[in-house]
């Protein structure tokens, strides 16, 4: 039977009211309770990040196991699995859990996942950002440096097949109000069903987006912002997908969507991405460009032109100022060129 680790990302600060109470867990900490200063992917100083590399909104979790975690553990125990619950409060504690998935030593000295491991990992997530935080550590652990690239690595990949993980959503109600990644993939949300997927399921391999900021994207990114009244703000950037230039940076943009899955397929009533597929080996990208046109009577009006392209890689080069964005639901600001590239089938989820 399998050893199963139920991993939850926790906070180093007390959150007496639990997640969503307005306490420190969800970003309510101030002064002495604030997290230490660290560097974001953009290289900008950010005092709202924890030692696990997450923003406060990524780390909504209490210190005690949540009810879904306990229910999943009970279901696994009932099937004879050996279960351990772990709350990781730092990258080092996440890494200690991931080390259990290592394979035997290789002649080239690289750390590689064990394809025959009897240890299975369940990630209890309050957000897609928390799932991403763990996958980012998996990539850091197993991706070799370019100078140490082994001959048995596929030519279209920079890392080996990552170990399959199970996803246990901590808030099943979100499935009806927000299409998180688990909902998009049709993964089970009931703890007992998650336990069944871990013990009886098969790995479903999915594409992963890596970026040159050192992070990963599972669902997608949406670049752009709106003012206090909800009106989209104009910004400029050069957006290129493989050899296709969607915009050269001379014209204003309202939004840019970088999609591995469909979380950012629509913006209000505008369709940005038409067919994002997290297992097709391509990234779909769209830009929304306001275009002024004249009617037959000479009257001006603005229509929204959506340009799309698909490929292996995308780059966004801001032309002026900072460009706000959401990446797997996590906020950031782009101040310099950012490139994403697809890693086909790099990660996997346990699925029935």
Coordinates of C-alpha atoms in Angstrom, one line a residue:
X1 CA 0.0 0.0 0.0
X2 CA 1.1 3.6 -0.5
X3 CA 2.4 6.2 1.8
X4 CA 0.4 9.3 1.3
X5 CA 1.4 12.8 2.3
X6 CA -1.3 15.4 2.7
X7 CA 0.4 18.8 2.2
X8 CA -1.1 22.1 3.3
X9 CA 0.6 25.4 3.0
X10 CA 0.4 27.3 6.3
X11 CA 1.1 30.7 7.7
X12 CA 3.8 31.6 10.2
X13 CA 1.3 34.0 11.7
X14 CA -1.7 33.3 13.9
X15 CA -5.1 33.6 12.2
X16 CA -7.6 33.1 15.1
X17 CA -10.6 33.5 12.9
X18 CA -9.5 31.2 10.2
X19 CA -9.2 31.8 6.4
X20 CA -11.5 34.5 5.2
X21 CA -12.0 36.1 8.6
X22 CA -10.0 39.3 7.7
X23 CA -7.2 38.3 10.0
X24 CA -3.5 37.8 9.2
X25 CA -4.1 34.6 7.2
X26 CA -5.7 36.6 4.3
X27 CA -3.5 39.6 4.4
X28 CA -4.7 41.4 7.4
X29 CA -1.3 41.5 9.2
X30 CA 0.3 44.8 9.8
X31 CA 3.4 46.2 11.5
X32 CA 5.3 43.5 13.5
X33 CA 3.1 40.8 12.1
X34 CA 4.0 41.5 8.5
X35 CA 6.0 39.1 6.5
X36 CA 9.7 39.8 5.9
X37 CA 10.8 41.7 2.8
X38 CA 11.6 39.5 -0.2
X39 CA 12.0 39.7 -4.0
X40 CA 9.2 39.1 -6.4
X41 CA 9.5 37.5 -9.8
X42 CA 9.7 41.0 -11.3
X43 CA 12.7 41.8 -9.2
X44 CA 10.8 44.5 -7.3
X45 CA 10.8 44.7 -3.5
X46 CA 7.6 43.2 -2.1
X47 CA 6.8 43.3 1.7
X48 CA 3.7 41.1 1.2
X49 CA 5.5 37.8 0.5
X50 CA 6.1 35.0 2.8
X51 CA 9.1 32.8 3.1
X52 CA 7.4 30.2 0.9
X53 CA 7.4 32.6 -2.0
X54 CA 3.6 33.3 -1.8
X55 CA 1.6 36.5 -1.5
X56 CA -0.7 36.7 1.5
X57 CA -3.7 35.9 -0.8
X58 CA -1.9 32.7 -1.8
X59 CA -1.5 31.4 1.7
X60 CA -5.0 31.4 3.1
X61 CA -4.7 28.4 5.4
X62 CA -5.0 27.8 9.1
X63 CA -2.3 26.0 11.2
X64 CA -4.6 23.1 12.0
X65 CA -5.7 20.6 9.3
X66 CA -8.9 21.7 7.6
X67 CA -12.0 19.5 7.7
X68 CA -11.5 18.3 4.0
X69 CA -7.9 17.3 4.9
X70 CA -9.1 15.2 7.9
X71 CA -11.9 13.7 5.8
X72 CA -9.4 12.7 3.0
X73 CA -7.0 11.2 5.6
X74 CA -9.8 9.2 7.1
X75 CA -10.8 7.9 3.6
X76 CA -7.2 7.0 2.9
X77 CA -6.7 5.3 6.2
X78 CA -9.9 3.2 5.7
X79 CA -8.3 1.9 2.5
X80 CA -5.1 0.9 4.4
X81 CA -2.9 3.7 3.2
X82 CA -0.3 5.1 5.6
X83 CA -1.1 8.8 5.9
X84 CA 0.8 11.8 7.2
X85 CA -0.5 15.4 7.3
X86 CA 2.1 18.1 6.9
X87 CA 1.7 21.9 7.1
X88 CA 4.6 23.6 5.3
X89 CA 5.4 27.2 6.3
X90 CA 8.4 27.8 4.1
X91 CA 10.1 26.6 0.9
X92 CA 12.4 24.5 3.0
X93 CA 9.5 22.6 4.6
X94 CA 7.9 22.1 1.1
X95 CA 11.2 20.8 -0.2
X96 CA 11.5 18.3 2.7
X97 CA 8.2 16.8 1.6
X98 CA 9.1 16.7 -2.1
X99 CA 12.4 14.9 -1.2
X100 CA 10.3 11.8 -0.5
X101 CA 9.6 11.6 -4.2
X102 CA 13.2 11.4 -5.2
X103 CA 14.5 8.5 -7.2
X104 CA 17.7 6.5 -6.6
X105 CA 21.0 8.4 -7.3
X106 CA 21.9 8.8 -10.9
X107 CA 25.4 8.4 -12.4
X108 CA 25.3 12.0 -13.6
X109 CA 24.5 13.3 -10.0
X110 CA 21.2 14.8 -10.9
X111 CA 18.2 14.5 -8.6
X112 CA 15.3 12.8 -10.5
X113 CA 11.8 11.8 -9.5
X114 CA 11.2 8.1 -8.8
X115 CA 8.8 6.7 -11.4
X116 CA 8.1 3.7 -9.1
X117 CA 7.6 5.7 -5.9
X118 CA 5.3 4.2 -3.3
X119 CA 4.8 7.7 -1.9
X120 CA 1.9 9.8 -3.2
X121 CA 1.4 13.5 -2.6
X122 CA -1.9 15.3 -2.1
X123 CA -1.8 19.1 -2.2
X124 CA -4.6 20.7 -0.2
X125 CA -5.2 24.1 -1.9
X126 CA -7.1 27.2 -1.0
X127 CA -6.2 28.7 -4.4
X128 CA -4.5 27.9 -7.7
X129 CA -1.6 30.1 -6.4
X130 CA -1.0 27.6 -3.6
X131 CA -0.9 24.7 -6.1
X132 CA 1.5 26.7 -8.2
X133 CA 3.8 27.4 -5.2
X134 CA 4.3 23.6 -4.8
X135 CA 4.8 23.0 -8.5
X136 CA 7.4 25.8 -8.6
X137 CA 9.4 23.9 -5.9
X138 CA 9.1 20.7 -7.9
X139 CA 10.5 22.4 -10.9
X140 CA 13.3 23.9 -8.9
X141 CA 14.1 20.5 -7.5
X142 CA 14.2 18.5 -10.6
X143 CA 15.0 20.8 -13.5
X144 CA 18.7 20.4 -14.4
X145 CA 20.9 23.4 -15.2
X146 CA 21.4 23.9 -19.0
X147 CA 25.1 22.9 -18.6
X148 CA 24.0 19.6 -17.0
X149 CA 21.2 18.7 -19.5
X150 CA 21.2 14.8 -19.7
X151 CA 20.8 12.8 -22.9
X152 CA 17.6 11.1 -21.7
X153 CA 15.7 14.4 -21.4
X154 CA 13.1 14.9 -24.2
X155 CA 14.2 17.5 -26.8
X156 CA 11.2 19.7 -26.2
X157 CA 11.5 19.8 -22.4
X158 CA 13.9 21.4 -19.9
X159 CA 12.8 19.0 -17.0
X160 CA 11.8 15.4 -16.6
X161 CA 8.2 14.2 -16.0
X162 CA 7.3 15.6 -12.6
X163 CA 5.7 13.2 -10.1
X164 CA 1.8 13.1 -10.3
X165 CA 0.0 15.0 -7.5
X166 CA -3.5 14.9 -6.3
X167 CA -5.4 18.2 -5.7
X168 CA -7.7 18.6 -2.7
X169 CA -9.7 21.9 -3.0
X170 CA -10.2 23.3 0.5
X171 CA -13.3 25.2 -0.5
X172 CA -15.6 23.1 -2.6
X173 CA -18.1 26.0 -2.9
X174 CA -15.7 27.8 -5.1
X175 CA -16.5 25.3 -7.9
X176 CA -19.8 27.1 -8.5
X177 CA -18.5 30.7 -8.3
X178 CA -15.0 30.6 -9.7
X179 CA -13.6 28.2 -12.3
X180 CA -10.4 27.2 -10.5
X181 CA -8.1 24.8 -12.2
X182 CA -9.5 21.7 -10.4
X183 CA -13.0 22.7 -11.8
X184 CA -11.6 23.2 -15.3
X185 CA -9.9 19.9 -15.3
X186 CA -13.0 18.1 -13.9
X187 CA -11.0 16.8 -10.9
X188 CA -12.9 15.5 -7.8
X189 CA -13.5 17.9 -5.0
X190 CA -15.0 15.5 -2.4
X191 CA -12.3 14.3 -0.1
X192 CA -13.3 10.7 -0.4
X193 CA -13.3 11.0 -4.2
X194 CA -9.8 12.6 -4.0
X195 CA -8.6 9.6 -1.9
X196 CA -10.0 7.2 -4.5
X197 CA -8.1 9.1 -7.3
X198 CA -4.9 8.8 -5.3
X199 CA -5.2 5.1 -4.7
X200 CA -7.0 3.9 -7.9
X201 CA -6.5 6.6 -10.4
X202 CA -4.0 7.1 -13.3
X203 CA -1.7 10.0 -14.0
X204 CA -3.2 12.6 -16.3
X205 CA -0.3 14.5 -17.8
X206 CA -0.6 18.2 -18.4
X207 CA 1.4 21.0 -19.9
X208 CA 3.3 23.5 -17.8
X209 CA 4.3 27.0 -18.6
X210 CA 7.7 28.1 -17.3
X211 CA 8.9 31.7 -17.4
X212 CA 12.2 33.5 -17.3
X213 CA 11.2 35.1 -13.9
X214 CA 11.9 31.7 -12.3
X215 CA 8.2 30.8 -11.8
X216 CA 5.6 28.6 -13.4
X217 CA 2.0 29.0 -14.7
X218 CA -0.6 26.2 -14.5
X219 CA -3.7 28.0 -15.7
X220 CA -2.7 31.3 -17.3
X221 CA -2.0 35.0 -17.0
X222 CA -4.0 38.1 -17.7
X223 CA -2.2 41.4 -18.2
X224 CA -3.9 44.8 -17.9
X225 CA -5.8 46.8 -15.4
X226 CA -8.9 48.9 -14.8
X227 CA -9.6 52.2 -13.1
X228 CA -11.7 52.6 -10.0
X229 CA -14.9 52.8 -12.1
X230 CA -14.0 49.5 -13.8
X231 CA -12.9 51.0 -17.1
X232 CA -10.0 49.3 -18.7
X233 CA -6.8 51.3 -18.9
X234 CA -4.6 51.5 -22.0
X235 CA -1.1 50.2 -22.0
X236 CA 1.5 49.3 -24.6
X237 CA 3.7 46.3 -25.1
X238 CA 5.3 44.2 -27.8
X239 CA 3.6 40.8 -27.7
X240 CA 5.2 38.0 -29.8
X241 CA 4.2 34.3 -30.1
X242 CA 6.9 32.2 -31.7
X243 CA 7.4 34.2 -34.9
X244 CA 4.1 36.0 -34.9
X245 CA 3.9 39.6 -33.7
X246 CA 0.4 40.3 -32.3
X247 CA 1.4 43.9 -31.5
X248 CA 4.6 45.8 -31.9
X249 CA 4.0 48.1 -28.9
X250 CA 3.0 51.2 -30.9
X251 CA -0.8 50.8 -30.3
X252 CA -2.7 50.8 -27.1
X253 CA -3.9 47.5 -25.5
X254 CA -6.7 46.8 -23.1
X255 CA -5.7 43.2 -22.2
X256 CA -3.4 40.3 -23.0
X257 CA -4.2 36.7 -22.1
X258 CA -1.6 34.0 -21.9
X259 CA -3.5 30.7 -21.6
X260 CA -2.5 27.2 -20.8
X261 CA -6.0 26.4 -19.5
X262 CA -9.2 28.5 -19.6
X263 CA -9.2 30.6 -16.5
X264 CA -8.7 33.8 -18.4
X265 CA -10.5 32.8 -21.6
X266 CA -13.0 35.6 -21.2
X267 CA -12.9 39.2 -19.9
X268 CA -16.4 40.5 -19.0
X269 CA -18.3 39.6 -22.2
X270 CA -15.2 39.5 -24.5
X271 CA -13.9 36.1 -25.6
X272 CA -10.1 36.3 -25.5
X273 CA -9.1 32.6 -25.8
X274 CA -11.1 30.3 -28.0
X275 CA -9.8 26.9 -27.3
X276 CA -7.2 26.7 -24.5
X277 CA -6.2 23.1 -23.8
X278 CA -3.7 22.3 -21.0
X279 CA -2.6 19.1 -22.8
X280 CA -2.1 20.1 -26.4
X281 CA 1.5 21.2 -26.2
X282 CA 0.8 24.9 -27.1
X283 CA 0.1 28.1 -25.4
X284 CA -2.8 30.3 -26.7
X285 CA -2.3 34.1 -26.5
X286 CA -4.7 36.9 -27.3
X287 CA -4.5 40.7 -27.2
X288 CA -7.5 43.1 -27.1
X289 CA -6.8 46.2 -29.2
X290 CA -9.3 49.2 -29.3
X291 CA -9.6 50.3 -33.0
X292 CA -11.2 53.5 -34.1
X293 CA -13.4 53.1 -37.2
X294 CA -15.6 55.5 -39.2
X295 CA -19.1 54.8 -40.3
X296 CA -20.4 55.7 -43.8
X297 CA -21.6 59.0 -42.3
X298 CA -18.1 59.8 -41.0
X299 CA -18.9 59.1 -37.4
X300 CA -16.1 57.6 -35.3
X301 CA -16.6 54.6 -33.0
X302 CA -14.3 52.3 -31.2
X303 CA -14.5 48.5 -31.7
X304 CA -12.5 45.9 -29.9
X305 CA -10.2 43.8 -32.1
X306 CA -9.0 40.5 -30.6
X307 CA -5.9 39.0 -32.2
X308 CA -4.9 35.5 -31.3
X309 CA -2.0 33.1 -31.9
X310 CA -0.8 29.7 -30.7
X311 CA 2.7 28.4 -30.3
X312 CA 5.5 27.1 -28.1
X313 CA 6.5 30.4 -26.5
X314 CA 5.3 34.0 -25.9
X315 CA 7.1 37.2 -24.8
X316 CA 5.6 40.4 -23.5
X317 CA 7.8 43.6 -23.5
X318 CA 6.2 46.6 -21.8
X319 CA 6.9 49.8 -23.6
X320 CA 6.1 52.2 -20.7
X321 CA 5.6 52.0 -17.0
X322 CA 4.4 49.0 -15.1
X323 CA 1.8 46.5 -16.4
X324 CA -0.3 44.9 -13.7
X325 CA -1.2 41.2 -14.1
X326 CA -2.7 38.1 -12.6
X327 CA -0.9 34.9 -12.9
X328 CA -2.8 31.9 -11.6
X329 CA -4.7 34.4 -9.6
X330 CA -1.6 36.0 -8.0
X331 CA -1.1 39.7 -8.5
X332 CA 2.1 41.2 -9.9
X333 CA 3.5 44.0 -12.0
X334 CA 5.5 43.5 -15.1
X335 CA 8.3 46.1 -15.5
X336 CA 10.6 44.3 -18.1
X337 CA 10.3 41.6 -20.7
X338 CA 8.8 38.4 -19.6
X339 CA 8.8 35.1 -21.6
X340 CA 6.8 32.0 -21.1
X341 CA 7.4 28.7 -22.8
X342 CA 5.5 25.4 -22.8
X343 CA 6.7 22.2 -21.2
X344 CA 4.5 19.6 -22.8
X345 CA 3.2 17.0 -20.4
X346 CA 5.6 18.1 -17.7
X347 CA 3.3 17.7 -14.7
X348 CA 0.4 15.4 -13.9
X349 CA -2.6 14.9 -11.6
X350 CA -4.1 11.8 -10.3
X351 CA -7.5 11.3 -12.0
X352 CA -10.1 8.6 -12.1

